[in-house]
């Protein structure tokens, strides 16, 4: 069994040359997505043309519909790069992921929002309900007292305005065909209104855009964050692109904004499998998934699928074991019975005779494994996890190289990151005071708000004034390329970041020197905070102080 496992381990190797070739292909597909709609990688405009600078303030609600969990939070942006957050989280019932109608799912969201308000903002809810019951209110009249909600939606949608976006397609474990093409904010607002809640859906963001914004709000130093990436149930990234490169989008704004955050939808990179590795196990996982033929990159990286790949490989090797007896009813025969947390636990197992892995095998699969059996399975785990992290490295490398931020320029020329290249947690960040430059270049933000005002003039009432106080503009800290990440894999899988870093060093355009300049920081709760930040932007646009 161990010999067979080692043969399979070889099939999961993804060497230097593979990584280099894949990175070139990734950049090619990024470019195609910039030029035309319908390319493999969506490169979807978010219409967010600036990243926050940490001075944003206010109380906002955020709802984050992920691939596994629903999170509801209220975020108090304190305006000094810090925030306080109250949040609740629940698992999304699996029948709702495949609900008959979109309204089944969104009604569930609205009910959870009501429960959250009851638990955490009951005074506001109660006083609004009294008004509603006495017939003294209608939504428009009291909308100033309403809480603004930023909606993080972790699926591909086409953004039409800060508070409008139509669903393009479902991924991960979701499939509710009725929702495709519908306005996601509208679907949620309808259900919120049905419950008469004092909430307005003010903004819509993909989770990666939220992560980028949140990281940028709280990132240490004065670095302008380049990329927000998710390595969780699904995977994807959003980055800051120069508008001149986004040739498929024509904006009437004069002067046009210089940059925009794009949602790459990199999960669908190389769906044609020109450069991606493809073992027989990958093929089975794909053909048995609810979305066969798409999200091929995601299916080799993200949490939803790694457990499935492992399950297929275990099914392959166990017949060769002389000791394992698999009960007929073992979950090993059920799709998705191995959670990614199993991979994280097994990969990090340093217990004598792999006691921890064996205990997990018994608990999750009802399999009694010997030390030898567990060793074979752990080797498979490590090879599947390692391949995933190397592919994650390809995506990060592609974006960093494409951005040109590692190239020598007066701005980018002093590589000086020292040991800052390791993951920084939110807790650390929260206690990190940022030095704000004394000279405050203010016109960048003003330009941004002017542009937002023009772009969304059809969706909002005109805003009379621009931001009153000059805000410090974040300038790039010398030589650092800042990246915000979130998701169960990057957080819990041992050495995921370390393997990404080895991969970055394997790519000539980055190498040892470039890799040192890349700072990766966990943007924990990023998508919630990011949604609050976009809701804040929408408020500024409508003139709300
Ligand atoms: C979705 C993306 C999302 C990513 C991470 C993918 O399946 O298509 O929109 O950002 O998962 O949650």
Coordinates of C-alpha atoms and ligand atoms in Angstrom, one line a residue:
X1 CA 0.0 0.0 0.0
X2 CA 2.8 2.4 0.9
X3 CA 4.4 1.7 -2.5
X4 CA 1.3 2.5 -4.4
X5 CA 0.8 5.6 -2.3
X6 CA 4.3 6.7 -3.2
X7 CA 3.6 6.2 -6.9
X8 CA 0.5 8.4 -6.6
X9 CA 2.6 11.0 -4.7
X10 CA 4.7 11.3 -7.8
X11 CA 1.7 12.0 -9.9
X12 CA 0.9 15.0 -7.7
X13 CA 4.3 16.6 -8.1
X14 CA 4.3 19.9 -9.8
X15 CA 7.8 20.9 -10.6
X16 CA 9.6 24.2 -11.3
X17 CA 9.1 24.0 -15.0
X18 CA 5.3 23.2 -14.6
X19 CA 5.0 26.2 -12.3
X20 CA 6.8 28.5 -14.7
X21 CA 4.7 27.4 -17.7
X22 CA 1.5 27.7 -15.7
X23 CA 2.4 31.3 -14.6
X24 CA 3.0 32.4 -18.2
X25 CA -0.4 30.9 -19.1
X26 CA -2.0 32.5 -16.2
X27 CA -0.8 36.0 -17.3
X28 CA -1.9 35.3 -20.8
X29 CA -5.4 34.4 -19.6
X30 CA -5.5 37.5 -17.4
X31 CA -4.7 39.6 -20.4
X32 CA -7.4 37.9 -22.5
X33 CA -9.9 38.7 -19.7
X34 CA -8.9 42.3 -19.8
X35 CA -9.7 42.5 -23.5
X36 CA -13.0 40.7 -23.9
X37 CA -16.0 39.5 -22.1
X38 CA -16.5 35.8 -21.9
X39 CA -12.8 34.9 -21.6
X40 CA -11.8 32.0 -19.4
X41 CA -10.9 34.3 -16.6
X42 CA -13.6 36.8 -16.0
X43 CA -11.5 39.8 -14.9
X44 CA -14.8 41.4 -13.7
X45 CA -14.8 45.1 -13.1
X46 CA -15.8 46.0 -9.5
X47 CA -16.2 49.7 -10.2
X48 CA -14.2 50.3 -7.0
X49 CA -11.4 52.5 -8.1
X50 CA -9.5 53.1 -4.9
X51 CA -8.5 51.2 -1.8
X52 CA -9.4 52.5 1.6
X53 CA -6.8 54.4 3.6
X54 CA -7.9 53.6 7.1
X55 CA -9.7 56.8 7.9
X56 CA -13.2 55.5 7.0
X57 CA -15.7 55.7 9.9
X58 CA -19.2 54.6 10.7
X59 CA -21.4 51.6 11.8
X60 CA -22.4 49.2 9.1
X61 CA -23.9 45.8 8.7
X62 CA -22.2 43.1 6.7
X63 CA -23.6 39.9 5.4
X64 CA -21.2 37.3 4.0
X65 CA -22.6 34.4 2.0
X66 CA -19.7 32.1 1.6
X67 CA -19.4 28.6 0.3
X68 CA -20.0 27.0 3.7
X69 CA -21.0 29.6 6.2
X70 CA -23.2 32.6 6.5
X71 CA -21.8 35.4 8.6
X72 CA -23.6 38.5 9.8
X73 CA -21.7 41.3 11.4
X74 CA -21.9 44.8 12.5
X75 CA -18.7 46.6 11.9
X76 CA -17.8 49.8 13.6
X77 CA -15.1 51.5 11.5
X78 CA -13.1 53.7 13.8
X79 CA -11.3 55.8 11.3
X80 CA -7.8 55.1 12.6
X81 CA -7.2 51.8 10.6
X82 CA -9.0 50.0 13.4
X83 CA -12.5 48.6 13.7
X84 CA -14.7 46.7 16.2
X85 CA -16.8 43.9 15.1
X86 CA -19.7 41.8 16.4
X87 CA -20.5 38.8 14.4
X88 CA -22.6 35.6 14.2
X89 CA -21.9 32.6 12.0
X90 CA -24.0 29.6 11.0
X91 CA -23.6 26.8 8.5
X92 CA -25.7 27.2 5.4
X93 CA -28.2 24.3 5.3
X94 CA -27.2 22.1 2.4
X95 CA -30.7 21.9 1.0
X96 CA -30.7 25.7 0.6
X97 CA -27.6 25.5 -1.6
X98 CA -29.7 23.6 -4.0
X99 CA -33.0 25.4 -3.3
X100 CA -35.8 25.5 -5.8
X101 CA -36.0 29.3 -5.9
X102 CA -33.6 32.1 -5.1
X103 CA -36.2 33.4 -2.7
X104 CA -35.9 30.3 -0.5
X105 CA -32.2 31.1 0.1
X106 CA -32.6 34.9 0.4
X107 CA -35.5 34.6 2.8
X108 CA -33.2 32.5 5.1
X109 CA -30.6 35.3 4.9
X110 CA -33.2 37.9 5.9
X111 CA -34.4 35.8 8.8
X112 CA -30.8 35.5 10.1
X113 CA -30.4 39.2 9.7
X114 CA -33.5 39.8 11.9
X115 CA -32.1 37.4 14.5
X116 CA -28.8 39.2 14.5
X117 CA -30.5 42.6 14.9
X118 CA -32.6 41.2 17.8
X119 CA -29.5 40.0 19.5
X120 CA -27.3 42.9 18.9
X121 CA -29.2 46.0 17.8
X122 CA -32.6 45.4 19.4
X123 CA -33.3 49.0 20.4
X124 CA -33.1 50.1 16.8
X125 CA -35.1 47.2 15.6
X126 CA -37.8 47.7 18.2
X127 CA -38.3 51.4 17.7
X128 CA -38.6 50.8 13.9
X129 CA -41.1 48.0 14.5
X130 CA -43.2 50.3 16.6
X131 CA -43.2 52.8 13.8
X132 CA -44.1 50.1 11.3
X133 CA -47.0 48.8 13.4
X134 CA -48.4 52.2 14.1
X135 CA -48.3 52.9 10.4
X136 CA -46.1 55.9 11.0
X137 CA -43.4 55.1 8.6
X138 CA -42.7 54.1 5.1
X139 CA -39.3 52.9 4.0
X140 CA -38.3 56.1 2.1
X141 CA -39.3 58.5 4.9
X142 CA -37.1 56.9 7.5
X143 CA -34.3 55.5 5.4
X144 CA -31.9 57.8 7.2
X145 CA -32.3 55.7 10.3
X146 CA -31.8 52.5 8.4
X147 CA -28.7 50.5 8.8
X148 CA -26.6 50.3 5.7
X149 CA -25.6 46.8 4.7
X150 CA -22.7 45.7 2.6
X151 CA -23.3 42.3 1.0
X152 CA -20.3 40.0 0.4
X153 CA -21.4 37.5 -2.1
X154 CA -18.8 34.8 -2.8
X155 CA -19.8 33.9 -6.3
X156 CA -19.3 35.3 -9.8
X157 CA -21.5 38.2 -10.7
X158 CA -21.5 41.1 -13.1
X159 CA -21.4 44.4 -11.2
X160 CA -23.6 47.1 -12.6
X161 CA -23.3 49.6 -9.7
X162 CA -22.0 49.6 -6.2
X163 CA -25.4 48.2 -5.1
X164 CA -26.3 46.2 -8.2
X165 CA -25.0 43.0 -9.7
X166 CA -26.4 40.0 -11.6
X167 CA -25.4 36.5 -10.9
X168 CA -23.3 34.9 -13.7
X169 CA -23.1 31.3 -12.5
X170 CA -23.0 29.3 -9.3
X171 CA -19.9 27.5 -8.1
X172 CA -18.9 25.3 -5.1
X173 CA -21.8 23.4 -3.7
X174 CA -24.5 25.9 -4.9
X175 CA -26.9 25.4 -7.7
X176 CA -30.2 27.5 -7.8
X177 CA -30.7 28.1 -11.6
X178 CA -33.6 30.4 -10.9
X179 CA -31.2 33.0 -9.5
X180 CA -28.9 33.3 -12.5
X181 CA -29.2 36.7 -14.2
X182 CA -31.1 38.2 -11.2
X183 CA -29.9 41.2 -9.2
X184 CA -28.5 39.9 -6.0
X185 CA -29.0 43.0 -4.0
X186 CA -32.6 43.2 -5.2
X187 CA -33.2 39.6 -4.1
X188 CA -31.9 40.3 -0.6
X189 CA -33.7 43.7 -0.3
X190 CA -37.0 42.1 -1.2
X191 CA -36.8 39.5 1.6
X192 CA -35.5 42.2 4.1
X193 CA -38.5 44.4 3.2
X194 CA -40.9 41.4 3.6
X195 CA -39.8 41.3 7.2
X196 CA -39.9 45.1 7.6
X197 CA -36.3 45.4 8.8
X198 CA -34.7 48.8 9.0
X199 CA -31.9 47.8 6.6
X200 CA -30.8 49.0 3.2
X201 CA -28.6 46.9 1.0
X202 CA -26.1 49.6 0.0
X203 CA -23.3 47.7 -1.6
X204 CA -22.4 44.4 -3.1
X205 CA -18.8 42.9 -3.2
X206 CA -17.2 39.6 -4.1
X207 CA -15.4 38.2 -1.1
X208 CA -12.0 38.7 -2.7
X209 CA -12.7 42.4 -3.3
X210 CA -13.8 42.7 0.4
X211 CA -10.6 41.0 1.5
X212 CA -8.5 43.4 -0.6
X213 CA -10.4 46.4 0.8
X214 CA -10.2 45.2 4.4
X215 CA -6.5 44.4 4.2
X216 CA -5.9 47.8 2.7
X217 CA -7.8 49.4 5.6
X218 CA -5.7 47.8 8.2
X219 CA -2.4 46.8 6.6
X220 CA 0.6 47.8 8.5
X221 CA 2.7 50.7 7.2
X222 CA 1.6 52.8 4.3
X223 CA 1.5 50.1 1.6
X224 CA -1.2 50.0 -1.0
X225 CA -2.4 46.4 -1.1
X226 CA -2.3 44.8 -4.5
X227 CA -4.2 41.6 -4.1
X228 CA -7.0 40.1 -2.0
X229 CA -7.1 36.3 -2.2
X230 CA -9.3 33.5 -0.8
X231 CA -8.1 30.0 -0.2
X232 CA -11.1 28.4 1.5
X233 CA -14.0 26.4 0.3
X234 CA -13.4 28.0 -3.1
X235 CA -10.5 30.1 -4.4
X236 CA -10.3 33.4 -6.2
X237 CA -8.4 36.7 -6.2
X238 CA -9.1 40.4 -6.8
X239 CA -6.4 42.9 -7.6
X240 CA -5.8 46.5 -8.6
X241 CA -5.4 46.9 -12.4
X242 CA -4.5 49.9 -14.4
X243 CA -7.5 51.2 -16.3
X244 CA -5.5 51.6 -19.5
X245 CA -5.1 47.8 -19.6
X246 CA -8.8 47.1 -19.1
X247 CA -9.6 47.7 -22.8
X248 CA -13.0 45.8 -22.8
X249 CA -14.5 48.5 -20.5
X250 CA -15.4 51.9 -21.9
X251 CA -16.1 54.5 -19.4
X252 CA -17.4 57.9 -20.3
X253 CA -15.7 59.6 -17.3
X254 CA -13.2 62.3 -18.1
X255 CA -10.6 62.0 -16.9
X256 CA -11.0 58.2 -16.5
X257 CA -9.9 56.7 -13.1
X258 CA -6.4 55.4 -13.1
X259 CA -7.1 52.1 -11.5
X260 CA -9.9 49.7 -10.7
X261 CA -10.2 46.6 -8.5
X262 CA -10.9 43.5 -10.7
X263 CA -12.4 40.2 -9.6
X264 CA -10.3 37.8 -11.6
X265 CA -12.5 34.7 -11.0
X266 CA -9.3 32.7 -11.2
X267 CA -11.1 29.5 -10.2
X268 CA -11.8 29.0 -13.9
X269 CA -8.2 29.5 -15.0
X270 CA -7.3 26.9 -17.7
X271 CA -10.6 25.1 -17.8
X272 CA -9.2 23.6 -21.0
X273 CA -6.4 21.9 -18.9
X274 CA -3.6 23.1 -21.2
X275 CA -1.2 23.5 -18.3
X276 CA -3.0 22.2 -15.2
X277 CA -2.1 18.8 -13.7
X278 CA -4.7 16.2 -14.3
X279 CA -4.6 12.9 -12.5
X280 CA -7.4 10.3 -12.9
X281 CA -8.5 11.4 -9.4
X282 CA -9.0 15.0 -10.6
X283 CA -11.1 13.7 -13.5
X284 CA -13.4 11.7 -11.2
X285 CA -13.8 14.6 -8.7
X286 CA -14.7 16.9 -11.6
X287 CA -17.1 14.5 -13.3
X288 CA -18.9 13.8 -10.0
X289 CA -19.2 17.5 -9.1
X290 CA -22.3 19.5 -9.6
X291 CA -20.5 21.8 -12.0
X292 CA -18.4 19.5 -14.2
X293 CA -16.0 21.1 -16.7
X294 CA -15.7 24.4 -14.9
X295 CA -13.6 25.8 -12.1
X296 CA -10.7 23.4 -12.9
X297 CA -8.1 25.5 -11.1
X298 CA -10.4 25.8 -8.0
X299 CA -10.9 22.0 -8.1
X300 CA -7.2 21.5 -7.6
X301 CA -6.7 24.1 -4.9
X302 CA -9.7 24.7 -2.7
X303 CA -11.1 23.2 0.4
X304 CA -14.3 21.8 -1.1
X305 CA -12.4 19.5 -3.4
X306 CA -9.1 18.5 -1.7
X307 CA -10.9 16.1 0.6
X308 CA -12.6 14.6 -2.4
X309 CA -9.3 14.1 -4.2
X310 CA -7.9 12.5 -1.1
X311 CA -10.9 10.2 -0.8
X312 CA -10.4 9.0 -4.4
X313 CA -6.8 8.2 -3.7
X314 CA -7.5 6.4 -0.5
X315 CA -10.1 4.3 -2.4
X316 CA -7.3 3.5 -4.8
X317 CA -4.7 2.3 -2.2
X318 CA -6.8 0.6 0.5
X319 CA -7.4 -2.6 -1.4
X320 CA -3.6 -3.1 -1.2
X321 CA -3.6 -2.9 2.6
X322 CA -3.2 -6.1 4.5
X323 CA -4.6 -4.7 7.7
X324 CA -7.4 -2.2 6.9
X325 CA -10.9 -3.5 7.0
X326 CA -13.4 -1.0 5.6
X327 CA -16.9 -1.4 6.8
X328 CA -19.6 -1.5 4.1
X329 CA -21.2 1.6 5.5
X330 CA -18.0 3.6 5.9
X331 CA -18.3 7.3 4.9
X332 CA -15.2 6.6 2.7
X333 CA -17.8 5.6 0.0
X334 CA -19.7 8.9 0.4
X335 CA -18.9 12.0 -1.6
X336 CA -17.5 14.9 0.4
X337 CA -17.1 12.8 3.5
X338 CA -13.6 14.0 4.0
X339 CA -13.4 17.6 5.1
X340 CA -10.4 19.8 4.5
X341 CA -9.9 20.0 8.2
X342 CA -8.9 16.3 8.0
X343 CA -6.0 17.2 5.6
X344 CA -4.9 20.0 7.9
X345 CA -4.9 17.8 10.9
X346 CA -3.1 14.9 9.2
X347 CA -0.5 17.2 7.6
X348 CA 0.3 18.7 11.0
X349 CA 0.4 15.4 12.8
X350 CA 3.6 14.9 14.8
X351 CA 2.1 12.5 17.3
X352 CA 3.8 9.1 18.0
X353 CA 2.8 6.4 15.6
X354 CA 0.5 9.0 13.9
X355 CA -2.0 8.5 16.7
X356 CA -3.9 11.7 15.8
X357 CA -4.3 10.8 12.1
X358 CA -5.5 7.3 13.1
X359 CA -8.0 8.7 15.5
X360 CA -9.4 11.1 12.8
X361 CA -9.6 8.2 10.3
X362 CA -11.6 6.2 12.8
X363 CA -13.9 9.2 13.6
X364 CA -14.5 10.4 10.1
X365 CA -14.3 7.2 8.0
X366 CA -14.8 4.5 10.5
X367 CA -11.5 3.0 9.5
X368 CA -9.1 1.4 11.9
X369 CA -5.7 2.1 10.4
X370 CA -2.3 0.8 11.5
X371 CA 0.7 3.2 11.8
X372 CA 1.8 2.0 8.4
X373 CA -1.6 2.6 6.8
X374 CA -1.8 6.1 8.3
X375 CA 1.7 6.9 7.0
X376 CA 0.6 6.0 3.5
X377 CA -2.5 8.2 3.8
X378 CA -0.6 11.1 5.3
X379 CA 1.9 11.0 2.4
X380 CA -1.1 11.4 0.0
X381 CA -2.4 14.3 2.1
X382 CA 0.9 16.0 2.0
X383 CA 1.2 15.6 -1.8
X384 CA -2.3 16.9 -2.5
X385 CA -1.8 19.8 -0.1
X386 CA 1.5 20.7 -1.6
X387 CA 0.2 20.7 -5.1
X388 CA -2.6 22.9 -4.1
X389 CA -0.3 25.4 -2.4
X390 CA 2.1 25.4 -5.5
X391 CA -0.9 26.2 -7.7
X392 CA -1.9 29.0 -5.3
X393 CA 1.6 30.3 -5.8
X394 CA 1.1 30.3 -9.6
X395 CA -1.9 32.7 -9.2
X396 CA -0.1 35.0 -6.8
X397 CA 3.0 35.0 -9.0
X398 CA 0.9 35.8 -12.1
X399 CA -0.7 38.8 -10.5
X400 CA 2.5 40.2 -8.9
X401 CA 4.4 39.9 -12.2
X402 CA 1.6 41.4 -14.2
X403 CA 1.3 44.3 -11.8
X404 CA 4.9 45.3 -12.5
X405 CA 5.3 46.2 -8.8
X406 CA 8.5 44.2 -8.6
X407 CA 10.1 46.1 -11.4
X408 CA 12.7 48.7 -10.6
X409 CA 11.1 52.1 -10.5
X410 CA 11.7 55.2 -8.2
X411 CA 8.7 54.0 -6.1
X412 CA 9.5 50.3 -6.0
X413 CA 13.3 50.4 -5.7
X414 CA 14.2 49.8 -2.0
X415 CA 13.6 46.2 -1.0
X416 CA 13.6 46.3 2.7
X417 CA 11.1 44.0 4.2
X418 CA 13.3 41.9 6.5
X419 CA 11.2 39.5 8.5
X420 CA 7.9 41.2 7.7
X421 CA 7.4 38.6 5.0
X422 CA 5.5 36.2 7.3
X423 CA 1.8 36.1 7.9
X424 CA 0.6 38.9 10.2
X425 CA -2.6 38.2 12.1
X426 CA -5.4 40.7 12.5
X427 CA -4.8 40.8 16.2
X428 CA -1.2 41.9 15.5
X429 CA -2.5 44.4 13.0
X430 CA -5.0 45.8 15.3
X431 CA -2.3 46.7 17.8
X432 CA -0.1 48.2 15.0
X433 CA -0.4 51.9 14.7
X434 CA 0.2 53.2 11.2
X435 CA 2.4 56.1 10.7
X436 CA 0.4 58.6 8.6
X437 CA 2.5 60.8 6.3
X438 CA 2.6 64.4 7.5
X439 CA 2.2 65.8 4.0
X440 CA -1.2 64.7 2.9
X441 CA -1.7 64.2 -0.9
X442 CA -5.4 64.6 -1.0
X443 CA -6.4 64.8 -4.7
X444 CA -6.3 61.1 -5.3
X445 CA -9.3 60.4 -3.0
X446 CA -11.1 63.4 -4.2
X447 CA -10.7 62.2 -7.8
X448 CA -12.0 58.8 -6.7
X449 CA -15.1 60.2 -5.1
X450 CA -15.8 62.5 -8.0
X451 CA -15.6 59.5 -10.3
X452 CA -17.9 57.4 -8.1
X453 CA -20.3 60.3 -8.2
X454 CA -20.3 60.5 -11.9
X455 CA -20.3 56.7 -12.5
X456 CA -23.3 56.0 -10.3
X457 CA -25.2 59.2 -10.9
X458 CA -28.0 57.2 -12.3
X459 CA -28.3 55.0 -9.2
X460 CA -28.0 57.7 -6.4
X461 CA -29.2 61.2 -5.7
X462 CA -26.5 63.7 -6.6
X463 CA -24.0 64.3 -3.8
X464 CA -23.4 67.9 -3.1
X465 CA -19.9 67.9 -1.6
X466 CA -16.8 65.9 -1.8
X467 CA -15.0 64.7 1.3
X468 CA -14.3 67.7 3.5
X469 CA -11.2 66.7 5.3
X470 CA -8.1 65.9 3.3
X471 CA -7.3 62.2 3.8
X472 CA -3.8 60.8 3.9
X473 CA -3.2 58.8 0.7
X474 CA -1.5 55.5 1.3
X475 CA 1.8 55.4 -0.6
X476 CA 3.6 52.2 -1.3
X477 CA 6.1 51.3 1.4
X478 CA 9.4 51.0 -0.3
X479 CA 9.6 47.8 -2.3
X480 CA 6.8 45.9 -0.5
X481 CA 4.0 44.2 -2.4
X482 CA 1.2 43.7 0.0
X483 CA -1.3 40.8 -0.2
X484 CA -4.3 40.1 1.9
X485 CA -5.5 36.5 2.2
X486 CA -8.3 34.6 4.0
X487 CA -9.8 31.2 4.0
X488 CA -9.5 27.9 5.9
X489 CA -6.6 26.5 3.9
X490 CA -4.3 29.4 4.2
X491 CA -5.2 29.8 7.8
X492 CA -5.1 26.1 9.0
X493 CA -3.2 24.0 6.5
X494 CA 0.3 23.7 7.9
X495 CA 3.0 25.4 5.7
X496 CA 0.5 26.5 3.0
X497 CA 2.2 29.9 2.9
X498 CA 5.6 28.5 3.1
X499 CA 5.0 26.3 0.1
X500 CA 3.6 29.3 -1.8
X501 CA 6.8 31.2 -1.0
X502 CA 9.0 28.3 -2.3
X503 CA 6.9 28.4 -5.5
X504 CA 7.4 32.1 -5.9
X505 CA 11.1 31.7 -5.6
X506 CA 11.0 29.0 -8.3
X507 CA 9.7 31.6 -10.8
X508 CA 12.5 33.6 -12.4
X509 CA 10.7 36.9 -12.6
X510 CA 10.3 36.8 -8.8
X511 CA 13.2 34.7 -7.4
X512 CA 14.6 35.0 -3.9
X513 CA 14.8 38.8 -3.9
X514 CA 11.3 39.3 -5.2
X515 CA 9.8 36.8 -2.8
X516 CA 11.2 38.7 0.1
X517 CA 9.4 41.8 -1.0
X518 CA 6.0 40.1 -1.0
X519 CA 4.2 40.5 2.3
X520 CA 1.3 38.1 2.9
X521 CA -1.1 39.0 5.7
X522 CA -4.2 37.3 6.9
X523 CA -7.2 39.6 6.5
X524 CA -9.3 37.7 9.1
X525 CA -12.9 38.7 8.9
X526 CA -11.8 40.5 5.7
X527 CA -14.9 40.0 3.7
X528 CA -17.2 41.4 6.4
X529 CA -15.0 44.4 7.0
X530 CA -14.6 44.9 3.3
X531 CA -18.4 44.9 2.8
X532 CA -18.7 47.5 5.5
X533 CA -16.1 49.6 3.7
X534 CA -17.9 49.5 0.4
X535 CA -21.2 50.4 2.2
X536 CA -19.3 53.4 3.5
X537 CA -18.2 54.3 0.0
X538 CA -21.8 54.1 -1.1
X539 CA -22.8 56.4 1.8
X540 CA -20.1 59.0 0.8
X541 CA -21.5 58.9 -2.6
X542 CA -25.0 59.8 -1.4
X543 CA -23.7 62.6 0.8
X544 CA -24.2 60.8 4.1
X545 CA -21.7 62.1 6.6
Ligands
LIG1 C1 -16.3 31.9 -6.7 C2 -15.7 33.2 -6.4 C3 -15.3 33.3 -4.9 C4 -14.4 32.2 -4.5 C5 -14.0 32.2 -3.1 C6 -15.4 30.8 -6.2 O1 -16.1 29.6 -6.3 O2 -16.5 31.7 -8.1 O3 -16.5 34.3 -6.8 O4 -14.6 34.5 -4.7 O5 -15.1 31.0 -4.8 O6 -15.0 32.2 -2.2

